[in-house]
Coordinates of C-alpha atoms in Angstrom, one line a residue:
Chain A
M292 CA 17.7 11.6 43.4
T293 CA 18.2 11.5 47.4
T294 CA 15.3 9.4 48.4
V295 CA 15.4 5.8 48.3
R296 CA 12.2 4.2 47.0
P297 CA 11.2 0.8 48.3
V298 CA 11.5 -0.8 44.8
V299 CA 11.1 -4.3 45.7
A300 CA 8.1 -3.9 47.9
T301 CA 5.9 -2.2 45.5
R302 CA 7.0 -3.9 42.4
L303 CA 3.9 -6.0 41.0
S304 CA 4.5 -9.3 40.3
V305 CA 3.6 -10.9 36.9
S306 CA 0.9 -12.9 38.2
S307 CA -0.7 -10.3 40.3
P308 CA -4.7 -10.2 40.2
A309 CA -4.5 -6.4 38.7
R310 CA -2.2 -7.7 35.9
R311 CA -4.2 -10.8 35.3
A312 CA -7.4 -8.9 35.0
S313 CA -6.1 -6.6 32.4
R314 CA -4.7 -9.3 30.4
L315 CA -8.0 -10.9 30.4
W316 CA -9.6 -7.8 29.3
A317 CA -7.1 -7.3 26.6
S318 CA -7.8 -10.9 25.2
V319 CA -11.4 -10.4 25.2
A320 CA -11.3 -7.0 23.3
L321 CA -8.7 -8.6 20.9
S322 CA -10.9 -11.6 20.4
L323 CA -13.8 -9.4 19.4
V324 CA -11.6 -7.5 16.9
A325 CA -10.5 -10.7 15.5
V326 CA -14.1 -12.0 15.0
T327 CA -15.1 -8.7 13.5
F328 CA -12.2 -8.8 10.9
V329 CA -13.0 -12.6 10.1
V330 CA -16.7 -12.3 9.6
P331 CA -16.5 -10.7 6.2
L332 CA -13.9 -13.3 5.1
A333 CA -15.6 -16.0 6.1
W334 CA -18.5 -15.3 3.2
I335 CA -15.6 -15.9 0.5
V336 CA -14.5 -19.1 1.9
L337 CA -18.1 -20.7 2.5
A338 CA -19.5 -19.2 -0.7
A339 CA -16.8 -20.9 -2.7
F340 CA -17.7 -24.3 -1.6
D341 CA -21.6 -23.9 -2.0
A342 CA -23.5 -24.7 -5.1
T343 CA -26.2 -22.3 -4.3
A344 CA -24.1 -19.3 -2.9
T345 CA -25.4 -16.0 -2.6
Y346 CA -24.0 -13.0 -0.6
E347 CA -25.4 -14.6 2.5
T348 CA -22.8 -16.2 4.9
R349 CA -24.1 -19.8 5.6
L350 CA -22.8 -23.1 5.6
P351 CA -23.4 -24.7 2.5
D352 CA -26.3 -27.3 2.2
T353 CA -24.2 -29.4 0.0
W354 CA -20.3 -28.9 0.1
T355 CA -19.1 -29.0 -3.5
I356 CA -15.9 -28.4 -5.4
D357 CA -18.0 -27.7 -8.6
N358 CA -17.2 -24.0 -8.2
F359 CA -13.6 -24.7 -8.6
R360 CA -14.2 -27.0 -11.5
A361 CA -16.2 -24.5 -13.3
V362 CA -13.8 -21.8 -13.3
L363 CA -10.8 -23.9 -13.7
T364 CA -10.6 -23.3 -17.4
P365 CA -8.2 -21.7 -19.7
Q366 CA -10.4 -18.9 -20.3
T367 CA -11.3 -18.0 -16.8
T368 CA -8.4 -19.0 -14.8
F369 CA -5.4 -20.3 -16.5
I370 CA -4.6 -17.5 -18.9
P371 CA -5.5 -14.7 -16.5
I372 CA -3.2 -16.4 -13.7
M373 CA -0.6 -16.7 -16.3
N374 CA -0.7 -13.1 -17.1
S375 CA -0.6 -12.3 -13.7
V376 CA 2.3 -14.5 -13.0
G377 CA 4.3 -13.0 -16.1
L378 CA 3.2 -9.2 -15.1
A379 CA 4.1 -9.5 -11.4
S380 CA 7.4 -11.8 -12.1
L381 CA 8.9 -9.8 -14.9
T382 CA 8.0 -6.4 -12.7
A383 CA 9.7 -7.6 -9.6
S384 CA 12.6 -8.9 -11.8
L385 CA 13.3 -5.6 -13.5
T386 CA 12.6 -3.8 -10.3
V387 CA 14.9 -5.7 -8.3
L388 CA 17.6 -5.5 -10.9
A389 CA 17.3 -1.7 -11.4
S390 CA 17.2 -1.0 -7.8
L391 CA 20.3 -3.2 -7.0
L392 CA 22.2 -1.1 -9.6
A393 CA 20.8 2.1 -8.2
A394 CA 21.4 1.0 -4.6
Y395 CA 25.0 0.6 -5.2
P396 CA 26.3 4.1 -5.6
L397 CA 23.6 5.4 -3.4
S398 CA 24.9 3.3 -0.7
R399 CA 28.6 3.5 -1.2
Y400 CA 29.6 6.7 -2.4
R401 CA 28.4 9.9 -0.8
S402 CA 27.6 13.0 -3.0
R403 CA 25.3 15.9 -3.0
F404 CA 23.7 14.5 -6.1
H405 CA 22.9 11.1 -4.5
K406 CA 21.4 12.8 -1.5
G407 CA 19.1 14.7 -3.9
F408 CA 18.5 11.5 -5.5
M409 CA 17.5 9.8 -2.4
Y410 CA 15.0 12.8 -1.6
G411 CA 13.6 12.3 -5.0
V412 CA 13.1 8.7 -4.4
L413 CA 11.6 9.3 -0.9
F414 CA 9.2 11.7 -2.5
G415 CA 8.3 9.3 -5.0
T416 CA 7.3 6.5 -2.6
C417 CA 4.8 8.9 -1.3
L418 CA 3.1 10.1 -4.6
P419 CA -0.5 8.9 -5.1
I420 CA 0.1 6.5 -8.2
T421 CA -3.7 6.8 -8.8
A422 CA -3.6 10.5 -9.4
I423 CA -1.3 10.1 -12.2
M424 CA -3.2 7.2 -14.0
V425 CA -5.2 9.8 -16.5
P426 CA -1.9 11.5 -17.5
V427 CA 0.1 8.1 -17.9
Y428 CA -2.8 7.2 -20.2
S429 CA -2.1 10.2 -22.3
V430 CA 1.7 9.3 -22.3
F431 CA 1.0 5.6 -23.3
V432 CA -1.1 7.1 -26.3
F433 CA 1.8 9.3 -27.3
L434 CA 4.2 6.3 -26.8
G435 CA 2.1 4.0 -28.7
L436 CA 2.3 1.5 -25.7
L437 CA -1.6 1.4 -24.9
D438 CA -2.7 -2.2 -24.6
S439 CA 1.1 -3.2 -24.4
F440 CA 1.9 -5.9 -22.0
F441 CA 5.5 -4.8 -21.6
G442 CA 4.4 -1.3 -21.6
T443 CA 2.4 -2.1 -18.4
V444 CA 5.4 -4.3 -16.9
L445 CA 7.5 -1.1 -17.5
F446 CA 5.0 1.3 -15.6
L447 CA 4.6 -1.2 -12.9
T448 CA 8.3 -1.2 -12.7
A449 CA 8.8 2.5 -12.5
S450 CA 6.1 3.1 -9.9
S451 CA 7.6 0.5 -7.6
L452 CA 10.9 1.8 -8.0
P453 CA 11.1 4.4 -5.5
M454 CA 10.2 2.2 -2.6
A455 CA 12.2 -0.6 -3.8
I456 CA 15.2 1.5 -4.3
F457 CA 14.8 2.6 -0.7
M458 CA 14.4 -0.9 0.8
T459 CA 17.3 -2.1 -1.3
K460 CA 19.5 0.6 -0.4
N461 CA 18.9 0.1 3.3
F462 CA 19.5 -3.7 3.0
M463 CA 22.8 -2.7 1.3
D464 CA 23.9 -0.4 4.0
A465 CA 24.1 -3.3 6.3
V466 CA 26.6 -4.9 4.2
P467 CA 30.0 -4.0 5.5
V468 CA 32.1 -2.4 2.9
A469 CA 35.4 -4.0 4.2
L470 CA 34.4 -7.2 2.2
E471 CA 34.3 -5.3 -1.1
E472 CA 37.5 -3.8 -0.3
A473 CA 39.1 -6.8 -0.6
A474 CA 37.6 -7.6 -3.8
W475 CA 38.5 -4.3 -5.1
I476 CA 42.3 -5.0 -4.0
D477 CA 42.1 -8.2 -6.0
G478 CA 41.3 -6.1 -9.1
A479 CA 37.6 -6.3 -9.3
S480 CA 35.4 -3.8 -10.7
A481 CA 32.7 -2.2 -8.8
M482 CA 30.1 -4.1 -10.7
K483 CA 32.0 -7.4 -10.1
A484 CA 32.1 -6.5 -6.3
L485 CA 28.4 -5.7 -6.2
G486 CA 27.5 -9.0 -8.3
T487 CA 30.0 -11.5 -6.4
V488 CA 30.3 -10.0 -2.8
V489 CA 27.4 -7.6 -2.0
V490 CA 24.3 -9.5 -3.5
P491 CA 25.1 -12.8 -2.1
L492 CA 25.2 -11.4 1.2
M493 CA 21.9 -9.5 1.0
R494 CA 20.0 -12.4 -0.6
P495 CA 17.2 -12.3 2.1
G496 CA 16.8 -8.5 1.6
I497 CA 16.6 -8.9 -2.3
A498 CA 13.9 -11.6 -1.6
V499 CA 11.8 -9.5 0.6
V500 CA 12.1 -6.6 -2.1
F501 CA 11.2 -9.0 -4.8
V502 CA 8.2 -10.4 -2.8
F503 CA 7.0 -6.9 -1.9
V504 CA 6.9 -5.7 -5.5
F505 CA 5.5 -9.0 -6.8
L506 CA 2.6 -8.6 -4.3
Q507 CA 2.0 -5.1 -5.4
A508 CA 2.0 -6.0 -9.2
W509 CA -0.1 -9.2 -8.4
G510 CA -2.8 -7.2 -6.5
N511 CA -2.8 -4.1 -8.7
F512 CA -6.2 -3.4 -10.4
F513 CA -6.1 0.1 -11.6
V514 CA -3.1 -0.1 -13.7
P515 CA -4.0 -2.9 -15.9
F516 CA -7.5 -1.9 -15.9
V517 CA -6.6 1.3 -17.6
L518 CA -3.6 0.4 -19.8
L519 CA -4.8 -3.2 -21.3
F520 CA -7.8 -3.9 -23.3
S521 CA -7.3 -7.0 -24.9
P522 CA -9.1 -9.9 -23.0
E523 CA -6.2 -12.4 -23.6
K524 CA -3.8 -10.0 -22.1
Q525 CA -5.9 -9.2 -18.8
P526 CA -4.4 -10.3 -15.6
A527 CA -6.3 -12.0 -13.0
A528 CA -7.3 -8.8 -11.2
T529 CA -9.1 -7.2 -14.1
S530 CA -10.4 -10.5 -15.6
I531 CA -12.2 -11.2 -12.4
Y532 CA -13.8 -7.5 -12.6
T533 CA -15.4 -8.5 -16.0
F534 CA -16.3 -11.9 -14.6
F535 CA -18.1 -10.4 -11.8
G536 CA -19.9 -8.0 -14.1
Q537 CA -20.7 -9.9 -17.3
F538 CA -23.1 -12.3 -15.8
G539 CA -26.8 -11.0 -15.4
S540 CA -27.2 -13.2 -12.2
I541 CA -24.0 -13.3 -10.8
A542 CA -22.3 -16.6 -10.1
Y543 CA -21.5 -15.9 -6.7
G544 CA -20.0 -19.4 -5.9
Q545 CA -17.6 -19.2 -8.9
L546 CA -16.8 -15.6 -8.2
A547 CA -15.7 -16.8 -4.6
A548 CA -13.8 -19.8 -5.9
F549 CA -11.7 -17.6 -8.3
S550 CA -11.0 -15.2 -5.7
M551 CA -9.6 -17.8 -3.3
L552 CA -7.3 -19.3 -6.3
Y553 CA -6.2 -15.8 -7.0
S554 CA -5.5 -14.6 -3.3
L555 CA -3.7 -18.0 -2.5
P556 CA -0.4 -17.2 -3.8
V557 CA -0.4 -13.8 -2.1
I558 CA -1.1 -15.5 1.2
V559 CA 1.9 -18.0 0.7
L560 CA 4.2 -15.5 -0.5
Y561 CA 3.6 -13.2 2.5
V562 CA 3.9 -15.9 5.1
L563 CA 7.3 -16.8 3.3
A564 CA 8.6 -13.3 3.3
S565 CA 7.7 -13.0 7.1
R566 CA 9.5 -16.0 7.8
L567 CA 12.6 -14.7 6.0
I568 CA 12.8 -11.3 7.7
G569 CA 11.8 -13.3 10.9
G570 CA 9.0 -11.6 12.6
S571 CA 5.4 -10.7 11.5
F572 CA 6.4 -7.0 11.1
A573 CA 7.9 -8.3 7.8
L574 CA 7.0 -5.8 5.0
A575 CA 5.8 -2.8 6.9
G576 CA 8.8 -3.2 9.2
S577 CA 11.3 -2.5 6.4
V578 CA 9.6 0.5 5.2
K579 CA 8.9 2.1 8.4
G580 CA 10.1 5.4 9.5
Chain B
M48 CA 15.8 1.0 9.6
T49 CA 15.6 4.4 8.7
H50 CA 13.5 5.9 5.7
A51 CA 15.5 8.9 5.0
P52 CA 18.7 9.2 3.4
S53 CA 21.2 8.0 6.0
A54 CA 24.2 10.4 6.5
G55 CA 26.2 7.7 8.1
S56 CA 26.7 5.3 5.3
P57 CA 30.0 4.0 4.7
S58 CA 31.7 6.5 2.1
R59 CA 34.8 6.1 0.1
Q60 CA 35.5 9.3 -0.9
R61 CA 39.0 10.7 -1.2
R62 CA 39.9 14.1 -2.1
R63 CA 41.5 14.7 -5.3
T64 CA 41.5 17.4 -8.0
R65 CA 38.1 18.7 -9.1
G66 CA 38.0 17.7 -12.8
S67 CA 38.8 14.1 -12.1
S68 CA 36.4 14.0 -9.2
A69 CA 33.3 15.2 -11.4
L70 CA 34.3 12.5 -14.0
R71 CA 34.5 10.0 -11.2
A72 CA 31.1 10.9 -9.9
L73 CA 30.0 10.5 -13.3
V74 CA 31.3 7.0 -13.8
R75 CA 30.2 6.0 -10.1
G76 CA 26.6 7.3 -10.8
G77 CA 26.4 5.2 -14.1
P78 CA 24.5 2.3 -12.3
L79 CA 21.9 4.8 -11.5
V80 CA 21.0 5.1 -15.2
P81 CA 18.5 2.4 -15.9
A82 CA 16.5 3.2 -12.8
A83 CA 16.7 6.9 -13.7
I84 CA 15.6 6.6 -17.0
L85 CA 12.5 4.5 -16.0
L86 CA 11.6 7.0 -13.3
A87 CA 11.8 9.8 -15.8
V88 CA 9.8 8.2 -18.7
F89 CA 6.9 6.8 -16.6
L90 CA 6.7 8.8 -13.5
I91 CA 8.3 12.3 -14.2
V92 CA 7.0 12.6 -17.8
P93 CA 3.2 11.8 -16.8
I94 CA 3.6 14.3 -13.8
M95 CA 4.7 17.1 -16.1
W96 CA 2.2 15.9 -18.7
A97 CA -0.6 16.4 -15.9
F98 CA 0.2 20.0 -15.6
I99 CA 0.5 20.8 -19.5
G100 CA -2.4 18.6 -20.4
S101 CA -4.7 20.3 -17.9
F102 CA -4.5 23.3 -20.1
T103 CA -5.6 21.7 -23.1
N104 CA -9.1 20.4 -24.4
A105 CA -7.6 16.7 -25.0
T106 CA -10.5 14.2 -25.1
L107 CA -10.6 10.3 -25.2
T108 CA -11.9 10.0 -28.6
G109 CA -12.4 12.2 -31.6
V110 CA -10.4 15.0 -33.2
T111 CA -9.1 16.5 -30.0
A112 CA -8.0 13.3 -28.7
T113 CA -4.8 13.3 -31.1
Q114 CA -4.8 17.2 -31.9
P115 CA -5.7 18.9 -28.5
E116 CA -5.5 22.7 -28.4
W117 CA -4.4 24.9 -25.7
V118 CA -7.4 26.3 -23.8
G119 CA -5.7 28.3 -20.9
T120 CA -7.1 28.0 -17.6
A121 CA -10.5 26.6 -18.8
N122 CA -10.3 23.2 -17.2
Y123 CA -9.5 25.0 -13.8
E124 CA -12.1 27.6 -14.1
R125 CA -14.7 24.7 -14.9
L126 CA -13.1 22.6 -11.9
F127 CA -13.5 25.5 -9.3
A128 CA -17.0 26.5 -10.4
D129 CA -18.0 22.6 -10.6
P130 CA -20.3 21.5 -7.4
D131 CA -19.4 17.9 -8.1
F132 CA -15.4 18.9 -7.7
S133 CA -16.2 20.7 -4.4
L134 CA -18.4 17.5 -3.3
S135 CA -15.6 15.4 -4.4
L136 CA -12.9 17.2 -2.5
W137 CA -15.1 17.2 0.6
L138 CA -15.7 13.5 0.2
T139 CA -12.1 12.8 0.1
L140 CA -11.4 14.7 3.2
V141 CA -14.1 12.8 5.0
F142 CA -12.9 9.5 3.7
T143 CA -9.3 10.4 4.7
L144 CA -10.0 11.7 7.9
A145 CA -12.5 8.9 9.2
S146 CA -11.1 5.8 7.5
A147 CA -7.3 6.7 8.0
V148 CA -6.6 9.3 10.3
I149 CA -9.3 8.1 13.0
G150 CA -9.9 4.6 11.8
Q151 CA -7.0 2.8 10.9
N152 CA -4.6 4.8 12.9
V153 CA -6.6 4.7 16.1
L154 CA -7.6 1.1 15.8
G155 CA -4.2 0.2 14.6
F156 CA -2.7 1.6 17.6
A157 CA -5.3 0.1 20.0
I158 CA -4.7 -3.3 18.8
A159 CA -0.9 -3.0 18.8
Y160 CA -1.2 -1.8 22.5
L161 CA -3.8 -4.5 23.5
M162 CA -1.4 -7.1 22.0
T163 CA 1.5 -6.1 24.4
R164 CA -0.8 -7.2 27.2
A165 CA -2.9 -9.7 26.0
S166 CA -1.8 -13.6 25.8
R167 CA 1.0 -14.3 23.3
R168 CA -1.3 -16.8 21.3
I169 CA -4.2 -14.5 20.9
A170 CA -2.1 -11.5 20.0
A171 CA -0.6 -13.8 17.2
I172 CA -4.0 -15.0 15.8
V173 CA -5.6 -11.3 15.8
G174 CA -2.4 -10.2 14.3
G175 CA -3.0 -12.9 11.4
V176 CA -6.6 -12.1 10.8
V177 CA -6.1 -8.3 10.7
V178 CA -3.0 -8.9 8.2
L179 CA -5.0 -11.2 6.3
A180 CA -7.4 -8.5 5.0
W181 CA -4.5 -6.4 4.3
V182 CA -2.5 -8.8 2.1
L183 CA -5.7 -9.9 0.0
P184 CA -5.5 -8.4 -3.6
E185 CA -7.5 -5.2 -3.4
I186 CA -10.2 -6.2 -5.7
V187 CA -10.9 -9.4 -3.6
A188 CA -11.0 -7.4 -0.7
A189 CA -13.7 -4.9 -2.6
F190 CA -15.7 -7.9 -3.5
I191 CA -15.7 -9.2 0.0
A192 CA -16.6 -5.8 1.4
Y193 CA -19.3 -5.4 -1.5
A194 CA -20.8 -8.7 -0.3
F195 CA -20.9 -7.8 3.4
F196 CA -22.8 -4.8 2.9
S197 CA -25.2 -5.7 0.1
R198 CA -29.1 -6.3 0.7
E199 CA -28.4 -10.0 1.1
G200 CA -25.3 -9.7 2.7
T201 CA -23.8 -10.7 5.8
L202 CA -24.4 -7.4 7.7
N203 CA -28.2 -7.5 7.1
Q204 CA -28.0 -11.2 8.2
L205 CA -26.4 -10.2 11.5
L206 CA -29.0 -7.3 11.9
G207 CA -31.8 -10.0 11.2
L208 CA -30.4 -11.8 14.3
V209 CA -31.5 -9.0 16.7
G210 CA -34.6 -8.3 14.8
L211 CA -33.7 -5.6 12.3
T212 CA -34.1 -5.4 8.6
G213 CA -31.4 -3.8 6.8
D214 CA -31.3 -1.9 3.6
N215 CA -29.0 -2.0 0.7
W216 CA -26.0 0.0 2.8
L217 CA -24.1 0.5 -0.4
F218 CA -26.8 2.5 -1.8
I219 CA -28.1 4.5 1.3
A220 CA -24.9 4.9 3.1
P221 CA -22.1 4.6 0.6
M222 CA -19.6 6.9 2.3
A223 CA -20.1 4.8 5.7
T224 CA -19.5 1.6 3.9
V225 CA -16.4 2.5 2.1
I226 CA -14.8 4.0 5.1
L227 CA -15.7 0.8 7.2
A228 CA -14.2 -1.1 4.3
N229 CA -11.1 0.8 4.4
I230 CA -10.5 0.3 7.9
W231 CA -11.1 -3.2 7.6
R232 CA -8.6 -3.5 4.7
G233 CA -6.0 -0.9 6.0
T234 CA -5.7 -1.1 9.8
A235 CA -2.8 -3.8 9.6
F236 CA -0.4 -1.4 8.3
S237 CA -0.8 0.8 11.2
M238 CA -0.9 -2.2 13.5
L239 CA 2.3 -3.4 12.2
I240 CA 4.0 -0.1 12.5
Y241 CA 3.0 0.5 16.1
R242 CA 3.7 -3.0 17.0
A243 CA 7.2 -2.4 15.9
A244 CA 7.4 0.9 17.7
L245 CA 5.9 -0.3 20.8
S246 CA 8.3 -3.2 21.3
E247 CA 11.1 -0.6 21.3
V248 CA 9.6 1.3 24.1
P249 CA 12.3 0.9 26.8
P250 CA 10.7 -1.5 29.5
D251 CA 12.3 0.4 32.5
L252 CA 10.5 3.5 31.5
M253 CA 7.3 1.6 31.9
E254 CA 8.6 0.0 35.2
A255 CA 9.4 3.3 36.6
A256 CA 6.1 4.8 35.7
E257 CA 4.4 1.9 37.3
I258 CA 6.7 2.2 40.6
D259 CA 5.6 5.8 40.8
G260 CA 2.1 4.7 41.1
A261 CA 0.8 5.5 37.3
N262 CA -2.1 3.4 36.4
G263 CA -2.6 2.0 33.0
W264 CA -4.2 4.8 31.4
Q265 CA -1.7 7.3 32.9
R266 CA 1.1 5.1 31.5
L267 CA -0.5 5.1 28.1
V268 CA -1.1 8.8 28.0
R269 CA 1.9 10.2 29.9
V270 CA 4.7 7.8 28.9
T271 CA 3.9 5.6 25.7
L272 CA 2.2 8.2 23.6
P273 CA 4.9 10.8 24.0
V274 CA 7.7 8.4 23.6
L275 CA 6.0 7.2 20.0
R276 CA 5.5 10.6 19.0
G277 CA 7.6 10.5 15.9
T278 CA 6.2 7.1 14.8
I279 CA 2.5 8.5 15.3
A280 CA 3.5 11.4 12.9
T281 CA 5.1 9.1 10.3
N282 CA 2.1 6.7 10.3
L283 CA -0.4 9.4 10.0
M284 CA 1.4 10.9 7.1
L285 CA 1.6 7.4 5.6
V286 CA -1.8 6.3 5.9
T287 CA -3.1 9.5 4.7
L288 CA -1.2 9.3 1.3
Q289 CA -2.2 5.7 1.2
T290 CA -5.9 6.7 1.5
L291 CA -5.7 9.6 -0.7
S292 CA -5.2 7.2 -3.6
V293 CA -7.6 4.7 -2.8
F294 CA -9.4 3.7 -6.2
T295 CA -10.4 0.1 -6.6
L296 CA -12.1 -0.4 -3.3
I297 CA -14.6 2.6 -4.0
Y298 CA -14.9 2.0 -7.5
V299 CA -15.9 -1.7 -7.1
M300 CA -18.2 -1.2 -4.1
T301 CA -20.1 1.9 -5.3
A302 CA -18.5 3.2 -8.4
G303 CA -18.6 6.7 -6.8
G304 CA -22.4 6.6 -6.7
P305 CA -25.2 6.5 -6.2
G306 CA -24.6 9.7 -8.2
N307 CA -21.6 11.2 -7.1
A308 CA -22.3 10.4 -3.5
S309 CA -19.0 8.6 -2.9
A310 CA -16.9 9.7 -5.7
T311 CA -13.5 10.7 -3.9
L312 CA -11.0 12.4 -6.2
P313 CA -9.4 9.3 -7.9
V314 CA -12.7 8.0 -8.6
F315 CA -14.0 11.3 -9.8
A316 CA -10.8 11.9 -12.2
Y317 CA -11.3 8.2 -13.6
Q318 CA -15.1 9.1 -14.4
E319 CA -14.6 12.3 -16.0
A320 CA -11.7 11.0 -18.2
F321 CA -12.6 7.7 -19.2
R322 CA -16.5 7.5 -18.7
F323 CA -17.3 11.3 -20.1
G324 CA -14.3 11.3 -22.3
S325 CA -12.7 14.3 -21.2
I326 CA -9.0 13.6 -20.6
A327 CA -8.1 17.1 -19.8
Y328 CA -10.4 17.6 -17.3
G329 CA -9.5 14.5 -15.8
T330 CA -6.0 15.6 -16.0
A331 CA -6.9 18.8 -14.3
I332 CA -8.2 16.7 -11.2
A333 CA -5.1 14.4 -11.3
T334 CA -2.8 17.7 -11.0
V335 CA -5.0 18.9 -7.8
M336 CA -4.4 15.3 -6.4
L337 CA -0.7 15.8 -7.2
V338 CA -0.5 18.9 -5.6
I339 CA -2.3 17.8 -2.4
G340 CA 0.0 14.5 -2.4
A341 CA 2.9 16.6 -2.8
V342 CA 2.1 18.7 0.3
F343 CA 1.7 15.7 2.2
S344 CA 4.8 14.1 0.9
L345 CA 6.8 17.2 1.9
G346 CA 5.3 17.2 5.3
Y347 CA 6.4 13.9 5.8
I348 CA 10.0 14.2 4.6
A349 CA 10.2 17.3 7.0
V350 CA 9.2 15.1 9.8
L351 CA 11.6 12.4 8.9
R352 CA 14.3 15.1 8.5
R353 CA 13.6 16.5 12.0
A354 CA 13.6 12.9 13.6
E355 CA 17.1 12.2 11.6
A356 CA 18.4 15.5 13.3
D357 CA 17.0 14.6 16.8
R358 CA 18.6 11.3 16.5

């Protein structure tokens, strides 16, 4: 370009009135969005502490923790929550283990097969899992796995594997190969190098994958809803649904209290994972295109 | 981070003779086996089962539950003549377009874009609130939405403040309620994607446009959006796929009703298979969903490959 623009003269300073006005408008608009998003959430918090809760959002006349006391029984809370813990942590552990193993050759050796495998995995991340629940039910009948807790864990593991392999491979790609070469020279096998060199270096990544899978399994309703029948095997997601439906007049306050107990671990884990990755983009960031 | 198999990953390939390299590929691929078995048994087999089972008369109970017979294309003939199926297909399209392509995508972008201009503290609060609706377990989110739209719910309370009396929205406008609920629940995903992408738009590009006298709107339309083309395509594909498979939200809020007025494909397939006991018919619907999902997935992969090639 031949003409020299008067850059300095026209550049707006940060505190120019126009900039400040647009900043104000943006803040006002965002505050409105925040209010809209928060209003539906307010009900569940207020109702949980209200002795006579309904579907209305209102400040309780008398604040009480009776709703929590009422649901904190083995039948309503402890067994379903323990089932959820079992389901989610088993699923997450198996998924992380299988993904770590699978990611190693995918990340370290290049071959046409691996590339095809990765495209298959990518395809798998996109598949609508709800679409296959009816055939999965048939397959579970055939395998005799219906109402099997471990069978449900295996299905949840398989359905979270594509995304988990993807994330794990991305995290592993970031670990330099040079470090393993040193281990190889010392006579370590590939598996030993994976265990002693690679895994310790990608601990935060592994934690993120674990939390990601754990949260999905914890929150999943449809899979246990279709595959598990026995009341004593139900995780919180499905037991809460029965709880919601079985009372003629719904105990709104108790429903809200139980929902809060069931949601709390999710929020804590999400915050932890965000910290781990260093930013609020956390989970979406690691799967984005 | 890329979402496609990276070509540039460190590779330790050395050329040797063919036979030994095939053997070595086998040994090296060994760790893939556990994942491959799980994927084969629990994902690939059900998918194949969907195709085969949709040509039988399998039911939930009775003789044909254990010994289904081959009925050829009977399920598909029934499917394409079934007005409930056409309705379901239409509702799925409406639900996906309104709640994902328009709702989540546009609102997510708007929030992310405003965040870059608003005060940092407000941006953080809004981000937290929007994400909260997203990280809640889906059944809890569904209960909350149910409570919000029910006759005694918060929406009617708010309408009451301005002197209006509302109805049971879940009954008189089921599609509108599930669409709004899905926007509320799912916008965070698009917001996070766009926030990450916006933070990578080179600031000098913006400054240059500003110096050239472009106003805010022009900068958005002429600079930001074209730069984010790839992200927009990726996000659209992902939210579409996620929304196609929404079950719990709709099932808890309206159970697909009243009648079939909000039965999108996942709910419709569930009802046919487990409430009316026709596993085979539900499986045929599942197959249709799989085909739709596969088309979108392939489109998504194609977009990613092109992005990879451009890089």
